[in-house]
CSV table of C-alpha atoms in Angstrom, one decimal:
chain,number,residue,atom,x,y,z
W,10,UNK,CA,0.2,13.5,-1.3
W,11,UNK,CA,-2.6,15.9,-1.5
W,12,UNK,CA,-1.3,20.0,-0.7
W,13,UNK,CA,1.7,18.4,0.7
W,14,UNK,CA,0.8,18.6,4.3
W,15,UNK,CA,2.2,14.4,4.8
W,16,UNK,CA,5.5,16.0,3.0
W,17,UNK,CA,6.1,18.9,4.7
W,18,UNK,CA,5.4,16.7,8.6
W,19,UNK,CA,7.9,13.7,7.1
W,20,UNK,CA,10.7,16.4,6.2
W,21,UNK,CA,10.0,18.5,9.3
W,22,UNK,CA,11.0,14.8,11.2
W,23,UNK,CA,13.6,14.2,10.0
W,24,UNK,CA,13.2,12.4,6.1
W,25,UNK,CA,16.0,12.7,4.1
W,26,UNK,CA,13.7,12.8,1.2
W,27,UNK,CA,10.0,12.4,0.0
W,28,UNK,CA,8.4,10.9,-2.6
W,29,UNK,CA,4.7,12.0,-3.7
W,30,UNK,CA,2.4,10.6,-5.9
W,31,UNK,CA,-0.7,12.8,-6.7
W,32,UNK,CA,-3.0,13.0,-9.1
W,33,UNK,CA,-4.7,16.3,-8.9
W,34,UNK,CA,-2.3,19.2,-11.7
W,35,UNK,CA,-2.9,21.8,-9.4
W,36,UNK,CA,-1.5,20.1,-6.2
W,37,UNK,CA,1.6,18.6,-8.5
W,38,UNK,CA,2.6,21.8,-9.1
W,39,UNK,CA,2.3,22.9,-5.5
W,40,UNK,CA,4.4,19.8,-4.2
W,41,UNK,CA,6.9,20.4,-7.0
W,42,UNK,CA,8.0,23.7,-5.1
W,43,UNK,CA,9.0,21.8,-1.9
W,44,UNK,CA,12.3,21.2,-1.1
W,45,UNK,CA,13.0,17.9,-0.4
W,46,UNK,CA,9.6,16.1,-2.5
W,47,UNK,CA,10.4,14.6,-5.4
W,48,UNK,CA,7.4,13.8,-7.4
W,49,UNK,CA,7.5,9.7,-9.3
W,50,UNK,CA,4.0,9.7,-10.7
W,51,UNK,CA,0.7,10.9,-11.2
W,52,UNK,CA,-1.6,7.9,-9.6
W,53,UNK,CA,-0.4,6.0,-7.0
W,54,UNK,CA,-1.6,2.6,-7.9
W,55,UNK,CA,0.6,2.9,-10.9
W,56,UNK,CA,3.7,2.9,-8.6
W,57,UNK,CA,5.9,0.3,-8.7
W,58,UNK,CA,7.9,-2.0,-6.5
W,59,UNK,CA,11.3,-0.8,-8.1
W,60,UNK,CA,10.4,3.2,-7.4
W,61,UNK,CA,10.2,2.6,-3.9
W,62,UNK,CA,12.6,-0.6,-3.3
W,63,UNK,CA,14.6,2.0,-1.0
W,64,UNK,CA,12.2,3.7,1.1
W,65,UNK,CA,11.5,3.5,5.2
W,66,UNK,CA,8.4,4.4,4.9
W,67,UNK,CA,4.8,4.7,3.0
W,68,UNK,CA,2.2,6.8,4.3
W,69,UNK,CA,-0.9,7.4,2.9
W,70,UNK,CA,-4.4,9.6,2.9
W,71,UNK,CA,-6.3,7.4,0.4
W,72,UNK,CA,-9.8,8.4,-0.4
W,73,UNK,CA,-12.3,6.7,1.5
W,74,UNK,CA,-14.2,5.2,-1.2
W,75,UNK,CA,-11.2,2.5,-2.2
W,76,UNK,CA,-8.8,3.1,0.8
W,77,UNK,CA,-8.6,-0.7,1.1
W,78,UNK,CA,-7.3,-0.8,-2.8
W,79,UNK,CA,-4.4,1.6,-1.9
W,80,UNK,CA,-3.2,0.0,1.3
W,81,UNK,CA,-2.7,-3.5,-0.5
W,82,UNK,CA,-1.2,-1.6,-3.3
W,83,UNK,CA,1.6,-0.3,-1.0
W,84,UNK,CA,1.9,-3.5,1.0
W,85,UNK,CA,3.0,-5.2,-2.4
W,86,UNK,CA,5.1,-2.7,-3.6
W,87,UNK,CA,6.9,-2.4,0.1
W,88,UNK,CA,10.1,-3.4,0.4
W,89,UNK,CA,11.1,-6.1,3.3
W,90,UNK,CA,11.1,-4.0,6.5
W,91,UNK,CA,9.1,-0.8,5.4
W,92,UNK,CA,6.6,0.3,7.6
W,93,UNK,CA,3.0,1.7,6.4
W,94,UNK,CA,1.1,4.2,7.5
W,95,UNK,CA,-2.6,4.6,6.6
W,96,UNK,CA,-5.7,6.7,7.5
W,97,UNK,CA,-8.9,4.9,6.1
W,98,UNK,CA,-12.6,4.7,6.9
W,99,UNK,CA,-13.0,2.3,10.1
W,100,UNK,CA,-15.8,0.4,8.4
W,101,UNK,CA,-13.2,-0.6,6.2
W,102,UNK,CA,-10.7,-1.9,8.5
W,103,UNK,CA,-12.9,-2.7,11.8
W,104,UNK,CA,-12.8,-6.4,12.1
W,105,UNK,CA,-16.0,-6.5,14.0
W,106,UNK,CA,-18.1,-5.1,11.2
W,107,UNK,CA,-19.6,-7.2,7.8
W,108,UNK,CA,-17.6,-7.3,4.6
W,109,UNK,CA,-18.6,-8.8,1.4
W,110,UNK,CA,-15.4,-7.7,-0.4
W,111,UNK,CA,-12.2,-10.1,-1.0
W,112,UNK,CA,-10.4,-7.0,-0.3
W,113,UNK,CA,-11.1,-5.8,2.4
W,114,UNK,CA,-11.2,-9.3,4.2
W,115,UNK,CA,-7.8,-9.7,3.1
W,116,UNK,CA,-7.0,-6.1,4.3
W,117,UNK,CA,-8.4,-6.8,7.8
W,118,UNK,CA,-6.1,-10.2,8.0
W,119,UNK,CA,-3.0,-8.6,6.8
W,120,UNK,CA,-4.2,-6.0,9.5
W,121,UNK,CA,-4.5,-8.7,12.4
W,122,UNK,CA,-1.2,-10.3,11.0
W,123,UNK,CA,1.2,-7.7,10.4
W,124,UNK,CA,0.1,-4.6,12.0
W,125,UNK,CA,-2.9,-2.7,14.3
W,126,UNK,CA,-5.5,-0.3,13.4
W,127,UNK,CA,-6.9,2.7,15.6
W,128,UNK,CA,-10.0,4.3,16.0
W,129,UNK,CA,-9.2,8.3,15.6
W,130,UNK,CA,-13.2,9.2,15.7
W,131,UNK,CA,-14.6,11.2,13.3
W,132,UNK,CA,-11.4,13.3,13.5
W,133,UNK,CA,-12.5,15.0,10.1
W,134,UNK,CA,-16.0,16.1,10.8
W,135,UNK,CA,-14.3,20.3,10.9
W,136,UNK,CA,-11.8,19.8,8.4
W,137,UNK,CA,-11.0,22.2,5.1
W,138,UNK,CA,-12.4,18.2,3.2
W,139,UNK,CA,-15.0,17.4,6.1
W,140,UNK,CA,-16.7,14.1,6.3
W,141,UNK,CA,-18.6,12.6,8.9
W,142,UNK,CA,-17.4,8.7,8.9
W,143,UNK,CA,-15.1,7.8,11.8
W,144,UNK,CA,-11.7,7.3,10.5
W,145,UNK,CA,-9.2,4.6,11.4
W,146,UNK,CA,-5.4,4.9,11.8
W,147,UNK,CA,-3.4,1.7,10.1
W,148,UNK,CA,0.0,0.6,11.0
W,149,UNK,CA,1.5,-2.8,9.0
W,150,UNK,CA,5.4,-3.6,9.3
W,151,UNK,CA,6.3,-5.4,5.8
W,152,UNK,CA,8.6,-8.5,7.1
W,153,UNK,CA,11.4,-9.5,6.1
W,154,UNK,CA,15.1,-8.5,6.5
W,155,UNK,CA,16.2,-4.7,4.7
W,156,UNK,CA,19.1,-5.9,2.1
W,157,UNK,CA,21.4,-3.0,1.2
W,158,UNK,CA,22.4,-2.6,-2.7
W,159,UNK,CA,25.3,-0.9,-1.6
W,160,UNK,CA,26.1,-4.0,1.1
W,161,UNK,CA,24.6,-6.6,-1.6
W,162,UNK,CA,27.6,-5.9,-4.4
W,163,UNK,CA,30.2,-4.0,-2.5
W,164,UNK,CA,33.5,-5.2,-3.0
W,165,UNK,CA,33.2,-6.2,-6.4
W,166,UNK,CA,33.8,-2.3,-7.9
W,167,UNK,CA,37.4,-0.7,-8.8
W,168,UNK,CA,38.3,2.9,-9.0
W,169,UNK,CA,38.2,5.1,-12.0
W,170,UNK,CA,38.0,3.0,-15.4
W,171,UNK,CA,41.5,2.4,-17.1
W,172,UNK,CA,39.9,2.4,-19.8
W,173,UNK,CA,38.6,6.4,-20.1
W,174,UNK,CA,42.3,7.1,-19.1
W,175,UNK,CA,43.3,6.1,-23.0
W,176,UNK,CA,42.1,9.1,-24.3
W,177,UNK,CA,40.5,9.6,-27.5
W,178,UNK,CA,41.9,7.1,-29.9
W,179,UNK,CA,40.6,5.3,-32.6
W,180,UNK,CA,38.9,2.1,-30.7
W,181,UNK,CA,36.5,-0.2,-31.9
W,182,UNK,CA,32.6,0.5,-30.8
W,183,UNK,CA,31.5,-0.8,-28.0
W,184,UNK,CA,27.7,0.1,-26.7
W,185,UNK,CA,28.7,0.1,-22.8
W,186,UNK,CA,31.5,2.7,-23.9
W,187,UNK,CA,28.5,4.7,-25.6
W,188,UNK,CA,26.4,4.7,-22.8
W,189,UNK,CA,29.2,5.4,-20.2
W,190,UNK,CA,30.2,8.3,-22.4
W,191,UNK,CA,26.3,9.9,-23.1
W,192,UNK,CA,26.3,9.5,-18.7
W,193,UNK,CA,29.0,11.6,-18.6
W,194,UNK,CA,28.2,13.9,-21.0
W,195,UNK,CA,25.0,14.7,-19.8
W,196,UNK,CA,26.4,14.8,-16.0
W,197,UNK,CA,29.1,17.8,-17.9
W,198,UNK,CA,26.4,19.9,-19.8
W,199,UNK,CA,24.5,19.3,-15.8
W,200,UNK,CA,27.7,21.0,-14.8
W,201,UNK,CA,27.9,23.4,-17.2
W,202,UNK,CA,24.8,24.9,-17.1
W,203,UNK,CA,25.3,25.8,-13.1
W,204,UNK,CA,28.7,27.4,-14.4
W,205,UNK,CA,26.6,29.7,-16.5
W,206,UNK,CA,24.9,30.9,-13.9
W,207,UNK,CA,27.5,31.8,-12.3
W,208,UNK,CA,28.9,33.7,-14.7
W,209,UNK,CA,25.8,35.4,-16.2
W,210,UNK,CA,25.3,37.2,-12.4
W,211,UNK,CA,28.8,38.0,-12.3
W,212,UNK,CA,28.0,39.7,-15.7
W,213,UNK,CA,25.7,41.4,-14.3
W,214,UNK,CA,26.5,42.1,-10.6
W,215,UNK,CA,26.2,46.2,-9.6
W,216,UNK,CA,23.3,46.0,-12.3
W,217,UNK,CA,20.6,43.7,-11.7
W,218,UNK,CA,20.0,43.4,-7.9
W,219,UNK,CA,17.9,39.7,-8.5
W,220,UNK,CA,19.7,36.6,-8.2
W,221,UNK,CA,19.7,35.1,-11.7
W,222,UNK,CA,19.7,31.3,-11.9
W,223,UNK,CA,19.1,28.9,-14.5
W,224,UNK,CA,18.0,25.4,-13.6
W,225,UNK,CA,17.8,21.8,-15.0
W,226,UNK,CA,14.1,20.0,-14.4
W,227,UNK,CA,12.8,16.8,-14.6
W,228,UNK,CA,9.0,15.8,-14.5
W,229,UNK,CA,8.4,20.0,-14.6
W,230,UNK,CA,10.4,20.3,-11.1
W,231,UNK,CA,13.6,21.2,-10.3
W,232,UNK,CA,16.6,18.6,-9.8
W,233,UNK,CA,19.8,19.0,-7.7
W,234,UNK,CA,23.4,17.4,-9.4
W,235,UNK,CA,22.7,14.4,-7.4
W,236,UNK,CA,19.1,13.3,-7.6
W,237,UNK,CA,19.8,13.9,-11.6
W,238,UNK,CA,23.0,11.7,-11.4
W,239,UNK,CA,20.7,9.1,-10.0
W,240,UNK,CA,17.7,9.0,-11.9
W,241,UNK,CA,20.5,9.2,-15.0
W,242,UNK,CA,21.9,5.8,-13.3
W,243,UNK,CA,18.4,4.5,-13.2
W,244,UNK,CA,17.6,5.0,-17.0
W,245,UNK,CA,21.2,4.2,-18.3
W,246,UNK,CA,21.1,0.6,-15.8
W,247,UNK,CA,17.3,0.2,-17.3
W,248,UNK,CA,18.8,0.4,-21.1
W,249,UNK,CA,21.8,-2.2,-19.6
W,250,UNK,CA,19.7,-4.3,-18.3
W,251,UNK,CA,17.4,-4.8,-21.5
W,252,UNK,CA,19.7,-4.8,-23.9
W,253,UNK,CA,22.7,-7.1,-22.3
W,254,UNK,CA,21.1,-8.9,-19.9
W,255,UNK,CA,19.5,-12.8,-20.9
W,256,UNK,CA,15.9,-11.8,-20.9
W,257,UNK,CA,15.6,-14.6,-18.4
W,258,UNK,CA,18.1,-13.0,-16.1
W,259,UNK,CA,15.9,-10.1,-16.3
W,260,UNK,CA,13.3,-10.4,-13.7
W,261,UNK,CA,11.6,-7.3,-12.2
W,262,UNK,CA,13.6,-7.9,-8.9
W,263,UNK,CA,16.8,-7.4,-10.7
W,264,UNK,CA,15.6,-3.7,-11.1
W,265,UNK,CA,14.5,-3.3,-8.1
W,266,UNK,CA,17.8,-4.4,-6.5
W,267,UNK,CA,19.5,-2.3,-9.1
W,268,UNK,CA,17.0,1.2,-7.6
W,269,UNK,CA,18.2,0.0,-4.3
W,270,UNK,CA,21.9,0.5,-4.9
W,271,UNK,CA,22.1,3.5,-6.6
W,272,UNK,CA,20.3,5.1,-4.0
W,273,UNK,CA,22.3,3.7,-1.5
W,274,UNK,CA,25.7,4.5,-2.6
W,275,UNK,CA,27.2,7.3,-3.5
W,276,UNK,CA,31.0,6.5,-4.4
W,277,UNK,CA,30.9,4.0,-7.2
W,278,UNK,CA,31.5,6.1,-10.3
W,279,UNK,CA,29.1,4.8,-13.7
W,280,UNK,CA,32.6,3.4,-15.6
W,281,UNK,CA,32.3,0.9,-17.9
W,282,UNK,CA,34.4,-1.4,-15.8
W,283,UNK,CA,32.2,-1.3,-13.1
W,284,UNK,CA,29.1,-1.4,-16.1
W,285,UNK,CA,30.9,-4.8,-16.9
W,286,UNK,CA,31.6,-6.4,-13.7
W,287,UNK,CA,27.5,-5.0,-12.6
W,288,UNK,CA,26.8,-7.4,-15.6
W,289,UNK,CA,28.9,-10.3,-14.1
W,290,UNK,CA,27.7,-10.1,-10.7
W,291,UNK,CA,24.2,-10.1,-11.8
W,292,UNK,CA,24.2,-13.2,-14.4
W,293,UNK,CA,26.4,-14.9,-11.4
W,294,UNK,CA,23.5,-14.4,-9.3
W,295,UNK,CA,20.4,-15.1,-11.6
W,296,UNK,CA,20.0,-18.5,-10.0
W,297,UNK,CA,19.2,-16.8,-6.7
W,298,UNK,CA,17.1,-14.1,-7.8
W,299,UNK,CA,14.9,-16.2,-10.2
W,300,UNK,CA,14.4,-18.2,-7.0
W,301,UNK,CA,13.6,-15.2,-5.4
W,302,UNK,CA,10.7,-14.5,-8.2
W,303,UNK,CA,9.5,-18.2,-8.0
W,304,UNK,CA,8.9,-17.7,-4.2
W,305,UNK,CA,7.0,-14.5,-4.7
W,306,UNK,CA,4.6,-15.9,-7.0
W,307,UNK,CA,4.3,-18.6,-4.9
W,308,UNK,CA,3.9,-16.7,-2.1
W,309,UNK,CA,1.3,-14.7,-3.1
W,310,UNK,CA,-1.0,-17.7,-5.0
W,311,UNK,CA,-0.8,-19.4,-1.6
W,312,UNK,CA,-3.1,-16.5,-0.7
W,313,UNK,CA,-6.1,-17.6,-2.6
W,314,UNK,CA,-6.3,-21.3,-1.5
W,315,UNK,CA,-9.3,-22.4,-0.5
W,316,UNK,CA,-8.3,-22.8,3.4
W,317,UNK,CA,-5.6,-20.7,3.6
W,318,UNK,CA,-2.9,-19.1,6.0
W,319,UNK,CA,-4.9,-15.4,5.4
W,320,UNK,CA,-8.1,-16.6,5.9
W,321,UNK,CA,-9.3,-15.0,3.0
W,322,UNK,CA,-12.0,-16.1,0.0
W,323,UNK,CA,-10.2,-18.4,-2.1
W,324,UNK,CA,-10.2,-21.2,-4.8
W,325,UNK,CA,-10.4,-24.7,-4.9
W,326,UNK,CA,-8.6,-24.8,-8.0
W,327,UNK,CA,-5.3,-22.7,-6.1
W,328,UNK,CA,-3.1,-25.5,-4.5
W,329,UNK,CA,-1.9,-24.2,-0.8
W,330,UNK,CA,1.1,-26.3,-0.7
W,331,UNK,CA,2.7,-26.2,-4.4
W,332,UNK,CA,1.5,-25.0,-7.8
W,333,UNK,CA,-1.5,-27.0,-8.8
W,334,UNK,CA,-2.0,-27.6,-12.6
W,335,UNK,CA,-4.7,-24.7,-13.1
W,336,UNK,CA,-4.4,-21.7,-10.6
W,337,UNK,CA,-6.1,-18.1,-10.7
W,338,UNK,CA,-4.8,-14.9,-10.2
W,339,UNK,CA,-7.2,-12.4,-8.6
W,340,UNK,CA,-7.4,-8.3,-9.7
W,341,UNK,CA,-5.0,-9.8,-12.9
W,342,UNK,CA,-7.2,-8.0,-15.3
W,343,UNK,CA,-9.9,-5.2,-16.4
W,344,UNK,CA,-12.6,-4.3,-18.7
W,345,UNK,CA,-11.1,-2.8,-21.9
W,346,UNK,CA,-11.9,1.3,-22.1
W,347,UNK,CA,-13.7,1.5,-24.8
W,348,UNK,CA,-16.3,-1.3,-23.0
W,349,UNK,CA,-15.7,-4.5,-25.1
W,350,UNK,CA,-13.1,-7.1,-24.4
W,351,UNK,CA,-10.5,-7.3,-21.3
W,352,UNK,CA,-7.3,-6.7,-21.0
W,353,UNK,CA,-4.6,-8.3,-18.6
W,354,UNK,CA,-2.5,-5.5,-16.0
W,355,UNK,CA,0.8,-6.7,-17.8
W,356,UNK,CA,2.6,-3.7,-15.7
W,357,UNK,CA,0.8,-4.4,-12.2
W,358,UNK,CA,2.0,-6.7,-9.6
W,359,UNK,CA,0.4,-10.0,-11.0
W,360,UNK,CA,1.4,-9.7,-14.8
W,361,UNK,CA,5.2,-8.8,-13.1
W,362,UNK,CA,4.5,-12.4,-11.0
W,363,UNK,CA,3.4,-13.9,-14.2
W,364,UNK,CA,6.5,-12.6,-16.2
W,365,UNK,CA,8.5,-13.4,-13.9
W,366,UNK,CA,7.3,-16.6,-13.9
W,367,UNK,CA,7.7,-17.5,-17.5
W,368,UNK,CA,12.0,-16.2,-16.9
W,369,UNK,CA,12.3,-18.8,-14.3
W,370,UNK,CA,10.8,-21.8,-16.2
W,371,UNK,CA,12.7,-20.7,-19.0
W,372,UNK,CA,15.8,-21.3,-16.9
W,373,UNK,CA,14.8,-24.3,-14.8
W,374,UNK,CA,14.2,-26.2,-18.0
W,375,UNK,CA,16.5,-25.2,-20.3
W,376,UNK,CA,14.5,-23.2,-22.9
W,377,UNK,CA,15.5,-19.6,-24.5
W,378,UNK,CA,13.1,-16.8,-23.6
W,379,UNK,CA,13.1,-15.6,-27.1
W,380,UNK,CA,11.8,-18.8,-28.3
W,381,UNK,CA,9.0,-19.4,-25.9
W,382,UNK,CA,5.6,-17.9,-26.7
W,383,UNK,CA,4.8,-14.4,-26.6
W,384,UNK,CA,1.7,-12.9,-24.9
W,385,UNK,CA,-1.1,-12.9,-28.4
W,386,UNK,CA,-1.4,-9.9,-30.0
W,387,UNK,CA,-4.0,-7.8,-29.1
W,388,UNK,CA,-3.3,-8.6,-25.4
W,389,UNK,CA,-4.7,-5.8,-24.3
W,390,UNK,CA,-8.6,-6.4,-25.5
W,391,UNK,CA,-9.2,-10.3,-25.5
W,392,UNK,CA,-12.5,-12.1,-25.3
W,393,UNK,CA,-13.5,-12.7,-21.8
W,394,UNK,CA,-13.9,-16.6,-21.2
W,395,UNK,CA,-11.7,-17.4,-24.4
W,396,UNK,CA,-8.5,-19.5,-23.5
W,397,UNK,CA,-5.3,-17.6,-24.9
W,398,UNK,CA,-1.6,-19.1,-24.9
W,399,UNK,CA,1.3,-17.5,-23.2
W,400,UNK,CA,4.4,-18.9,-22.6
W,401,UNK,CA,4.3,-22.3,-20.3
W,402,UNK,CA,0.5,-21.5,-19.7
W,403,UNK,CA,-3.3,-21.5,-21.0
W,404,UNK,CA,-4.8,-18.8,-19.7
W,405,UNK,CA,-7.8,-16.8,-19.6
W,406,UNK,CA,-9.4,-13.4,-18.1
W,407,UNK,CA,-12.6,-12.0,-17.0
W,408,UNK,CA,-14.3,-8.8,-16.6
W,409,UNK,CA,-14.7,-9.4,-12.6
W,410,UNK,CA,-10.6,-9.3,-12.6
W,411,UNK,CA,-9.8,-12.6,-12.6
W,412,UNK,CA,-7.0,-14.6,-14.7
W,413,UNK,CA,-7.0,-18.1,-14.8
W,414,UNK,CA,-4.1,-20.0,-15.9
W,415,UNK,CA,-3.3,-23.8,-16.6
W,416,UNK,CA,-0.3,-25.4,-17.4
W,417,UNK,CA,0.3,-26.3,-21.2
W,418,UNK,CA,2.8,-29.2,-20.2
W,419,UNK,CA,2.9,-31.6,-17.0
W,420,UNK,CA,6.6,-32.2,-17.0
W,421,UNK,CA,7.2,-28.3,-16.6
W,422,UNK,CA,5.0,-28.2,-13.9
W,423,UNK,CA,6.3,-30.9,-12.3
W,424,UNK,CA,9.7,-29.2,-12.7
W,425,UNK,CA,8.7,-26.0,-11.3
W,426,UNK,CA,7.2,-27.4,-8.3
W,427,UNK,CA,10.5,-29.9,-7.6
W,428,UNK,CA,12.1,-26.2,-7.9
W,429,UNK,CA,9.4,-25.1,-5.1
W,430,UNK,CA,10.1,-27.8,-3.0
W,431,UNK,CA,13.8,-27.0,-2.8
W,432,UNK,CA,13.4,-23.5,-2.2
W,433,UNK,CA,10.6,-24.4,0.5
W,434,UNK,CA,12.0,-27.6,2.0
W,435,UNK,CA,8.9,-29.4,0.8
W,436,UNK,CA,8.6,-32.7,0.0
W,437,UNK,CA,6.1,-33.3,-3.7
W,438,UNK,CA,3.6,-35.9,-3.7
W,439,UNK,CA,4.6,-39.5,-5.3
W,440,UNK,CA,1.9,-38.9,-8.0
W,441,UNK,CA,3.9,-35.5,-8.9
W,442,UNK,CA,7.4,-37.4,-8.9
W,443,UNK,CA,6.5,-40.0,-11.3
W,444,UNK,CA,5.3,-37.2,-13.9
W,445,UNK,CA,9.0,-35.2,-13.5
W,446,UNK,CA,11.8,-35.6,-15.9
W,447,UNK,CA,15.2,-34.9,-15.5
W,448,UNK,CA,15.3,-31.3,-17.3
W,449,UNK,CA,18.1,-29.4,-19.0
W,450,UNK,CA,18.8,-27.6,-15.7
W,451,UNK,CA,19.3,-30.7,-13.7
W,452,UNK,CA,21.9,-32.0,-16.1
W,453,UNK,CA,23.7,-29.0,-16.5
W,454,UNK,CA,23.5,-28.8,-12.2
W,455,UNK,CA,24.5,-33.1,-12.5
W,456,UNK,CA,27.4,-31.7,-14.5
């Protein structure tokens, strides 16, 4: 977000509100101190999907040197119907001109599919940063329908919780009363604090001709009662979610369509009764929403197919039409800082898929998260080349980026595909029905 000039333009149009990324201290602090920005991180690759499942709109002035890097970042992270706004070098985006990167070919396609790009001219040659490259202006329009939290589980809240109108009493722990009551409590001293203010100036009124205000910060800037009521919801639902959830059940679009409500809504009080029926509304619904995570994954490995709909590098080993037994992940992994080893992105968008993943075959064939294989320890600095276990899969990185992953059992990849197919209206080859088995899942669904 730079000095702030992209906030300032947004909130002078109209935004309700802006949220910045920058990376730079000095120009933190300077965004901090507008009204209206609300700073959720320091680098903007490090952003995720769940931060910014509620937005309109991303715009960006990513530096020139990786602009293609940033724009495929947002497009990820976008939520269905968001539009994004880019400047970028026009070498980079031009389809006319030679590439030898898989990201910027892919850039250009998701470009030609989803969106235009503009030639502005060298637009910066007499600016305060000049540089003499002609710059390009990107437009891509994320498809997909916009799904309101507040719309998605509306109608299955009540009113003030019964339950806090007991009183204090002696009652039996529970740890959804605990968190209810620490919500509340912090939301009071929130409260209280203001009401100090107030009377610390009327203390001093005919004496001190300043204003004298006290204020509650988070991330160094100041936070009004509502924007901390809802980063509180955030954290509390995060803690919820962990802790009460089936891990399975607890795929990284749950939070993001947990975000999206409590930014949406405003009049559904944080009760445990509503805590409770969030819970039931949410393990009614895993079905749907680990089919949800199936179809991303799939979604996004269809990508890297050899002849695929992107017309991007690819893979003979990446299936186009279903999850072939070995597939590989691009930009999954990293050199290790201090030099030796690699290390998987566990919190980007391909260890999420991955993760994700591992939930959903845990559900479709009737095994507990907690007893399927961890990631091995030391994840973060493994031997490049080496084959590692995790989960349902083999897998293994290398320093270029690339994961490659295989499946440890046929029948559960014949299960997850049958899964595919459902979702997809595909029909499997003969060769893949004779390998499936009727799995846990079915027979509870047969039942």
């Amino acid at each position: 977000a730079g000095s702030g000039n992209l906030v300032r333009e947004a909130l002078a149009r109209g935004a309700e509100e802006v949220l910045a990324a920058e990376i730079e201290p000095k120009l933190r602090a300077i965004l901090a101190s507008i009204l209206g920005c609300r700073l959720i991180g320091n680098d903007c690759l490090q952003v995720t999907a769940e931060q910014v499942a509620h937005v309109d709109v991303i715009a960006i002035n990513p530096p020139f040197s990786a602009d293609e890097k940033h724009i495929l970042h947002a497009w990820e992270i976008a939520p269905p119907g968001c539009e994004i706004v880019s400047l970028a070098n026009w070498n980079t985006v031009c389809p006319d001109r030679y590439s030898r990167y898989r990201q910027i070919d892919e850039l250009r396609v998701l470009i030609e599919t989803y969106g235009s790009s503009q030639n502005l001219g060298s637009v910066f040659r007499d600016a305060e940063r000049t540089t003499r490259c002609e710059i390009g202006l990107v437009r891509l329009k994320k498809p997909g329908q916009r799904v309101s939290g507040a719309d998605e589980f509306e109608g299955f809240f009540l009113g003030p919780d019964a339950i806090e109108a007991e009183g204090q009493g002696i009652t039996k722990y529970r740890r959804s009363r605990d968190l209810v009551n620490r919500y509340v409590e912090a939301c009071r001293i929130f409260d209280e604090q203001l009401a100090a203010a107030v009377r610390l100036n009327g203390v001093l009124d005919g004496i001190v001709s300043t204003e004298i205000g006290m204020r509650v910060t988070m991330d160094g800037s100041a936070v009004k009662r509502n924007r901390f009521r809802k980063e509180l919801q955030k954290d509390f639902w995060k803690v919820v979610i962990a802790e009460m959830l089936p891990r399975e059940a607890a795929t990284s679009q749950t939070q993001q369509d947990i975000n999206t409500f409590v930014e949406q809504q405003s009049h559904v009080p944080f009760t445990e009764r509503n805590l409770l029926h969030m819970l039931k509304i949410l393990v009614g619904t895993t079905e749907q929403r680990l089919d949800r995570a199936v179809e991303a994954a799939f979604d996004a490995l269809t990508r890297y197919t050899e002849e695929n709909r992107w017309s991007v590098p690819g893979w003979k080993t990446n299936e186009q039409y279903l999850f072939g037994q070995k597939f590989i992940v691009p930009y999954a992994a990293q050199p290790h800082i201090m030099g030796y080893g690699v290390c998987f992105k566990q919190h980007s968008d391909p260890g999420r898929s991955v993760s994700d993943l591992i939930k959903a075959l845990c559900y479709i064939t009737g095994r507990k998260y907690e007893e399927v294989e961890k990631p091995p320890k030391g994840f973060d600095c493994l031997e490049p080349g080496a084959w590692y276990e995790w989960g349902f899969f083999d897998f293994k990185l290398y320093k270029k980026g690339t994961a490659h992953f295989r499946f440890r059992d046929l029948e559960d990849w014949a299960a997850l595909n049958g899964r595919i197919g459902k979702i997809k209206g595909l029909t499997l080859p003969e060769q893949m029905k004779r390998k499936k088995r009727r799995t846990p899942y079915q027979e509870r669904a047969a039942a």
